[in-house]
Coordinates of C-alpha atoms and ligand atoms in Angstrom, one line a residue:
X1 CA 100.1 143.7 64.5
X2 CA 101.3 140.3 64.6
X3 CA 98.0 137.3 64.2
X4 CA 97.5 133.5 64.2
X5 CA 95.9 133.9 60.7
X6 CA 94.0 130.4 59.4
X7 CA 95.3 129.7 56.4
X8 CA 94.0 126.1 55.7
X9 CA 91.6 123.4 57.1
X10 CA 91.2 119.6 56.9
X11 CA 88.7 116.8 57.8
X12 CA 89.0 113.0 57.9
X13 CA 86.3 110.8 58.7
X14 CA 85.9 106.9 59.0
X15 CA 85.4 104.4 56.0
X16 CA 82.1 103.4 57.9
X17 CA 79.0 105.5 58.4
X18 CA 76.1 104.0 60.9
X19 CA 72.7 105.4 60.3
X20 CA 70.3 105.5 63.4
X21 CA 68.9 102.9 62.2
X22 CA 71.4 100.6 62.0
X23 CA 71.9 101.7 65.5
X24 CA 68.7 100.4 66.6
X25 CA 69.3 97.0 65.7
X26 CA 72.0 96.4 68.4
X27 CA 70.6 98.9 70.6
X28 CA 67.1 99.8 72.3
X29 CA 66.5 103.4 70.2
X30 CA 64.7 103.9 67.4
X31 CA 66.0 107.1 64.5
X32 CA 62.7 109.3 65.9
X33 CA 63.9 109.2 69.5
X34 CA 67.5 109.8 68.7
X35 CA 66.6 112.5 65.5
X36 CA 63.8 114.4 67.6
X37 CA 66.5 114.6 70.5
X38 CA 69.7 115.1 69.1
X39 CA 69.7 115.9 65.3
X40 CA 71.7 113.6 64.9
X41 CA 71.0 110.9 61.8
X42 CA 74.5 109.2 61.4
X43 CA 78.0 109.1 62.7
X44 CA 81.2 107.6 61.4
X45 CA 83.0 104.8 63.2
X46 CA 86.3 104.0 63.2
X47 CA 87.2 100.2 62.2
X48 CA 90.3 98.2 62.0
X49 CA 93.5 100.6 61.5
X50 CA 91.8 104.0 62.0
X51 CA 93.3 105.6 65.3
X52 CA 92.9 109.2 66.8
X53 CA 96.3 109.6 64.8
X54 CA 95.2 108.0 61.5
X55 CA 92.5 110.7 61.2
X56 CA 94.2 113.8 62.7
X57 CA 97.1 112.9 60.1
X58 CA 95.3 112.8 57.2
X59 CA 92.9 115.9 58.5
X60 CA 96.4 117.9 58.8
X61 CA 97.6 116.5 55.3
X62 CA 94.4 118.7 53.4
X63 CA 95.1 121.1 55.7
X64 CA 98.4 121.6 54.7
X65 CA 97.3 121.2 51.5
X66 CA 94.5 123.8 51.6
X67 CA 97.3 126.4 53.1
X68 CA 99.9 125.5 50.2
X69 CA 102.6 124.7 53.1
X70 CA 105.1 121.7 53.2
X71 CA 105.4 119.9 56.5
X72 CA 108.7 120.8 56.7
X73 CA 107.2 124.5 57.5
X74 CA 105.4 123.3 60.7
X75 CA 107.1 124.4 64.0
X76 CA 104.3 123.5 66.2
X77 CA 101.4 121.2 66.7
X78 CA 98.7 121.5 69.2
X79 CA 96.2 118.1 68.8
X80 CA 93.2 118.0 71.3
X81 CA 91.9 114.8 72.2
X82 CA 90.4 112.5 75.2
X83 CA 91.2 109.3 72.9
X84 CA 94.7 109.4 72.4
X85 CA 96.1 106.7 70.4
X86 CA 98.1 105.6 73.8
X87 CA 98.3 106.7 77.6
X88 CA 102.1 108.5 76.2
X89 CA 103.6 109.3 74.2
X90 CA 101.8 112.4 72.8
X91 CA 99.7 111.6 69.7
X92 CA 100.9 114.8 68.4
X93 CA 104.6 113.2 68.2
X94 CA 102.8 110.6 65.8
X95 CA 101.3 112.9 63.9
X96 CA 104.2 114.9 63.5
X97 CA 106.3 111.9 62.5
X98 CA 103.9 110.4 60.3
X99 CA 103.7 113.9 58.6
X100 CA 107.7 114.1 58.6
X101 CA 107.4 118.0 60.2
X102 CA 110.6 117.9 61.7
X103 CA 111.4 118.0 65.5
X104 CA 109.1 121.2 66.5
X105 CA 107.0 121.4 68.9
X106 CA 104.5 119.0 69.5
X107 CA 101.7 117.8 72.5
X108 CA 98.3 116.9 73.2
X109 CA 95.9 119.2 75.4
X110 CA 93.4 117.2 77.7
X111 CA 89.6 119.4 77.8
X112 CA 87.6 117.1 76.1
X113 CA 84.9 118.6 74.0
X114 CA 86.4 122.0 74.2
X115 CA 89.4 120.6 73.3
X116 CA 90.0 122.4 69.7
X117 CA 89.4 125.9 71.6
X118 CA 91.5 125.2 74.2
X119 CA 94.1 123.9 71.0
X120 CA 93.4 127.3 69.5
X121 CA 94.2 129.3 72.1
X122 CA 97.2 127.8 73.4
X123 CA 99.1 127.6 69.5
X124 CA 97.6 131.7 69.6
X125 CA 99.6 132.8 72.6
X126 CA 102.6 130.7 71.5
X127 CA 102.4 132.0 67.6
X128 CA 102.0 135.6 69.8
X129 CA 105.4 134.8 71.4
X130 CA 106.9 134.0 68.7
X131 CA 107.9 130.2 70.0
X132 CA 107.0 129.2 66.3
X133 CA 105.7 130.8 63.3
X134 CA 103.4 128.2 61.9
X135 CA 101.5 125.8 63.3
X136 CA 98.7 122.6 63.2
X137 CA 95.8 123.1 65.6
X138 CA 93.8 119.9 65.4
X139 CA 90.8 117.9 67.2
X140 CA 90.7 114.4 66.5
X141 CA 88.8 111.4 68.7
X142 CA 87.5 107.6 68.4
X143 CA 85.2 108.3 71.1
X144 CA 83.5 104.9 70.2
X145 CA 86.2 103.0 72.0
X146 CA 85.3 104.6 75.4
X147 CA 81.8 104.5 74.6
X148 CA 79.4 101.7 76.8
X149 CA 77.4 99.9 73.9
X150 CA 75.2 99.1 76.1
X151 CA 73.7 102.2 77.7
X152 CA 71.6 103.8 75.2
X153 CA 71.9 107.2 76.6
X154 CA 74.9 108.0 75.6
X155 CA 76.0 105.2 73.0
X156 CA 73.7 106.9 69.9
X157 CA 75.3 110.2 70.6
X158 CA 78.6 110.6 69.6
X159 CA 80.9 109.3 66.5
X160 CA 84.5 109.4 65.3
X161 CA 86.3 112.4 63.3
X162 CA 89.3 114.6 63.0
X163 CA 89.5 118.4 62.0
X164 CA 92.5 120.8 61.4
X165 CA 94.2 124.1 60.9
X166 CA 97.0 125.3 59.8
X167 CA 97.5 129.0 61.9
X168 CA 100.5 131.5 60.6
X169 CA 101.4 134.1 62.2
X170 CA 101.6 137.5 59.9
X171 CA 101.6 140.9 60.1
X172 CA 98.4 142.1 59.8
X173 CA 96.2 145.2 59.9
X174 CA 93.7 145.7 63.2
X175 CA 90.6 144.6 60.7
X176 CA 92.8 142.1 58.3
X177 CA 92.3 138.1 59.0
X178 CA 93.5 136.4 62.4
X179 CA 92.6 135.1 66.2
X180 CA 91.0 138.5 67.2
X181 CA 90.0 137.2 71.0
X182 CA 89.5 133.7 72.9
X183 CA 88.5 133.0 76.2
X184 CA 88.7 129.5 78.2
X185 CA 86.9 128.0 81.7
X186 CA 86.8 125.3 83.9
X187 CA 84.9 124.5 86.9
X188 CA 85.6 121.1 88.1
X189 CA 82.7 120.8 90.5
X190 CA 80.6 118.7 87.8
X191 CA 83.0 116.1 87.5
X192 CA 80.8 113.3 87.8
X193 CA 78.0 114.7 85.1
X194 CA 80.5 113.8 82.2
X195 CA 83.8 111.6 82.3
X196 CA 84.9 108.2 81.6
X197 CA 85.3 105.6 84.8
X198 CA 88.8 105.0 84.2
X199 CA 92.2 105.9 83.5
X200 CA 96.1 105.3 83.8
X201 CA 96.3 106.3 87.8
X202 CA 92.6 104.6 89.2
X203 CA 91.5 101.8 87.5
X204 CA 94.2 101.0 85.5
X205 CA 92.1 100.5 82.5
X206 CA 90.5 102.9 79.7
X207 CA 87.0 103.3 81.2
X208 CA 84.0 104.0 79.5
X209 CA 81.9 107.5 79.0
X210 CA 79.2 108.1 81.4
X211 CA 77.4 111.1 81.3
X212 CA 74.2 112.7 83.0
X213 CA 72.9 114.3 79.7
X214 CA 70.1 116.6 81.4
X215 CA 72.4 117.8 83.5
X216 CA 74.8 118.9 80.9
X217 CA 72.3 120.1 78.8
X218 CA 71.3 123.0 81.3
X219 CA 75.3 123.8 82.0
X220 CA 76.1 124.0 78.2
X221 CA 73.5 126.4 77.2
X222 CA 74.0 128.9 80.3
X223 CA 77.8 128.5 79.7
X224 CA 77.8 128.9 76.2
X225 CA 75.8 132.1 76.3
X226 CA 78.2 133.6 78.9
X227 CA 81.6 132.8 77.1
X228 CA 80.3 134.1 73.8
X229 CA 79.2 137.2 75.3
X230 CA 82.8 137.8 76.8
X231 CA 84.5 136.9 73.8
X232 CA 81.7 139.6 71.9
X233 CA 82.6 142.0 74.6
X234 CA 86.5 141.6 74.4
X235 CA 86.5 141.5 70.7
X236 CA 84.0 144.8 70.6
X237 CA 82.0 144.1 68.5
X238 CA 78.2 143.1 67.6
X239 CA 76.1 140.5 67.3
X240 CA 75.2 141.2 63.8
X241 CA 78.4 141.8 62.6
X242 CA 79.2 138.2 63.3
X243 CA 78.8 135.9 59.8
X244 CA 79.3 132.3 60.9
X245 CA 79.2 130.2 64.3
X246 CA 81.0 126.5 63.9
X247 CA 80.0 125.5 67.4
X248 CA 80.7 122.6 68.8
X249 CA 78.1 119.7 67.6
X250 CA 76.8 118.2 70.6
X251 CA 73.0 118.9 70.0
X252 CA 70.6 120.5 67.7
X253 CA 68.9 121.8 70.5
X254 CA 71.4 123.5 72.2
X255 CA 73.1 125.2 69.1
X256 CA 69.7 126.7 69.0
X257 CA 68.7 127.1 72.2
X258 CA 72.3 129.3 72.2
X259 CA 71.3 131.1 69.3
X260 CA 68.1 132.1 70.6
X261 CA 69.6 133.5 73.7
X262 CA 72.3 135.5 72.0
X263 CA 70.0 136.9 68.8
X264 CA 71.6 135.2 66.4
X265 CA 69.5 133.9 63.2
X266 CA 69.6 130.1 62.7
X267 CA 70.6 130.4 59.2
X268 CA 74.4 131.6 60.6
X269 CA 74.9 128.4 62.4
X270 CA 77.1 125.6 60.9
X271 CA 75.3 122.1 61.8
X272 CA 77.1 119.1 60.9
X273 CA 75.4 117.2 63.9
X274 CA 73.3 115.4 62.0
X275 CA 76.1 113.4 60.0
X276 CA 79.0 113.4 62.1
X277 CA 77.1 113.5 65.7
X278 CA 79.1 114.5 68.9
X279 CA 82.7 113.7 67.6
X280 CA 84.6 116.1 70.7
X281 CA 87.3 118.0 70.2
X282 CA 87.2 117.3 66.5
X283 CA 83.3 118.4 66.0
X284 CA 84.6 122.6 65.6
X285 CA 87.2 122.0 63.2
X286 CA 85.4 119.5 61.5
X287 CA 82.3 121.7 60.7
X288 CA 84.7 124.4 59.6
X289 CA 86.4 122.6 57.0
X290 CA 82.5 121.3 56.0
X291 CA 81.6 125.2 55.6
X292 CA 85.2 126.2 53.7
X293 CA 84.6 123.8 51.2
X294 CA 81.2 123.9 50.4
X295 CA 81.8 128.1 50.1
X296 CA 79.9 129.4 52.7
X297 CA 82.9 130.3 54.5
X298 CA 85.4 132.8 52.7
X299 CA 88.2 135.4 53.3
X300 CA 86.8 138.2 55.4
X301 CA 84.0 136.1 57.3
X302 CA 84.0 137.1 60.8
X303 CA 83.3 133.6 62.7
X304 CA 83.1 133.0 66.3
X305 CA 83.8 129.2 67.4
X306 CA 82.2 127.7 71.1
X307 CA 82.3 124.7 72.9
X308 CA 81.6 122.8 76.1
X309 CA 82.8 119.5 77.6
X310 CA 83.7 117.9 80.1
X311 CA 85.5 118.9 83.3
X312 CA 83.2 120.9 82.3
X313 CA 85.6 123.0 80.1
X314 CA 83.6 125.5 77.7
X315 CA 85.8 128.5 75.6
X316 CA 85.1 130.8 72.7
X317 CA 86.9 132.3 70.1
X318 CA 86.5 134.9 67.5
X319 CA 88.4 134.9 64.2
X320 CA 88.5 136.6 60.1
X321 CA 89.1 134.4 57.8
Ligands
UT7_1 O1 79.7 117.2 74.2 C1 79.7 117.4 75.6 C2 78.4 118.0 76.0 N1 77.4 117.0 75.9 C3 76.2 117.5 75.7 O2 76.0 118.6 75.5 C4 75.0 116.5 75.8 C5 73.9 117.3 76.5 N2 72.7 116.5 76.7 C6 71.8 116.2 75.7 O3 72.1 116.4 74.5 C7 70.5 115.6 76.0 O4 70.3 115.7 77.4 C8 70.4 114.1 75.6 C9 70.3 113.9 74.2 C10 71.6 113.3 76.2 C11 69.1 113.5 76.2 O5 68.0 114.2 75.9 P1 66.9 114.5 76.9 O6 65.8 115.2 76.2 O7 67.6 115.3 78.0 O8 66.4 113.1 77.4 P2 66.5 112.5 78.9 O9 67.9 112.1 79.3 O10 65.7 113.4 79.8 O11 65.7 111.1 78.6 C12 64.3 111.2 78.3 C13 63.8 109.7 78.1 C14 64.1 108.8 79.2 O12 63.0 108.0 79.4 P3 62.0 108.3 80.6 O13 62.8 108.2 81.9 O14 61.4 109.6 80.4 O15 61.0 107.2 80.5 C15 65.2 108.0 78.7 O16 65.3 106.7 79.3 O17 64.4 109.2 76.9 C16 64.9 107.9 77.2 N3 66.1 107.6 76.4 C17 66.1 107.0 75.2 N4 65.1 106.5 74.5 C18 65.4 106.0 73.3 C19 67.4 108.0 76.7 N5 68.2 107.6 75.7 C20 67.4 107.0 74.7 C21 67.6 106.4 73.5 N6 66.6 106.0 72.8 N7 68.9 106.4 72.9

């Protein structure tokens, strides 16, 4: 059978890390609200000349690296983002350009925090139908340019970052290495519990984040359950045969409150929250390539990736390494 198989990964973070600390002496938090809340204890921010493409370009260079591919090879690049460099073109086209891949295929996909899954999903199917035969996948955000640096409930939680992979497809056997299942929602009835106030067609300017975090919290743990039961279900197999979740790195508490309901031990949960915060559609790919190349992740590891954003948008997807 034919599989997107992950054959490499890549990170890129800011020059700049801010503690929560630092945080708190521009904002009214303090590092044990923010740390007992969150998990988080730092994030990177992007300064002068690092973009959404800066990051996802040099997160697809190790990428490419880690696969042993030239750029040349790449037919198709998939980049999720809500912090495109610019309104159009595509920061994919950048990205490919800056990488010199050629004239492939390249676009963005809009879902916000689920971004990378939706990314995933859509290279999969087009790796399945044969529109290319390798490909990038990658998340990448400066989420502190929409963020208001005034209102403290949302400005400590998120930070800057870009992840990637490079998928092939190969010929594989039913248990050898690949996309095995993925699964995507959207229910745009809770709009107004997480978007930015702006935009190219209303305002007419970027906009800033605004988000009822309760609110979200609630959806995010019910959702997140659900989809990774389907994807369970659809891939057929169980629980414990599952090695790693990279989930998506909104909050400590709800990669565990997600655990918990799914019977999954704590100890198979990549957490990179605490250093890179909510960084979007780069926060999956980002804690993968954390977990690749510190070893904890190898060839054979069954590992199911989940997010939820925005929209809201929340997917799931189950792959071997
Ligand atoms: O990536 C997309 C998905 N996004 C998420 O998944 C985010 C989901 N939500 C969350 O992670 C949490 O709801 C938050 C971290 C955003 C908030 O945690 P919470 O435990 O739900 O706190 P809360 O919003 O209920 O606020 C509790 C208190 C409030 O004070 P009062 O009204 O109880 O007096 C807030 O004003 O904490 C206060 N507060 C803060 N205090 C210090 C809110 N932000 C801060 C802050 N520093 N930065």
């Amino acid at each position: 059978m034919i599989r997107s198989v992950i054959t490499g990964t890549g990170s890129a973070l800011p020059a700049q890390a801010v503690s929560n600390a630092e945080l708190a002496e521009r904002v009214d938090t303090t590092d044990e609200w923010i740390v007992e809340r969150t998990g988080i204890r730092q994030r990177h921010i992007a300064g002068e000349g690092e973009t959404t493409s800066t990051l996802a370009t040099e997160a697809a260079r190790k990428a490419l690296d880690a696969a042993g591919i030239a750029a040349d090879e790449i037919g198709l690049i998939v980049l999720a983002t809500a912090t495109p460099d610019h309104t159009f073109p595509a920061t994919a086209t950048q990205v490919q350009h800056a990488l010199g891949c050629g004239t492939g295929i390249a676009f963005d996909v809009a879902a916000v925090c689920s971004g990378f899954l939706y990314a995933l999903a859509t290279a999969d199917s087009m790796l399945q139908t044969g529109m290319a035969k390798k490909a990038l996948v990658i998340g990448s955000e400066t989420f502190s340019r929409i963020l208001d640096w005034e209102d403290r409930t949302t400005c400590v939680l998120f930070g800057d970052g870009a992840g990637a992979i490079v998928l092939e497809a190969r010929e594989v056997e039913t248990d050898g290495p690949g996309i095995i299942a993925t699964k995507l929602h959207a229910d745009g009835e809770h709009k107004e519990l997480l978007y930015v106030d702006g935009g190219p067609s209303t305002t007419g300017e970027v906009g800033k984040l605004r988000m009822k975090g309760r609110e979200v919290f609630r959806h995010a743990v019910v959702n997140l359950a659900d989809v990774l039961r389907e994807v369970i279900g659809d891939a057929g197999v169980a629980v414990e045969q599952i090695d790693w979740v990279v989930p998506h790195q909104a909050n400590a508490r709800i990669l565990d409150a997600t655990a918990r309901k799914l019977g999954l031990p704590a100890e198979k949960v990549v957490v990179t929250v605490d250093r890179h915060a909510n960084t979007s559609a780069a926060s999956v790919p980002l804690a993968l390539d954390v977990a690749v190349r510190d070893g904890r992740i190898g060839k054979g590891d069954l590992v199911m990736f989940e997010a939820m954003g925005g929209g809201f948008t929340w997917g799931a997807a189950l792959a071997r390494m």
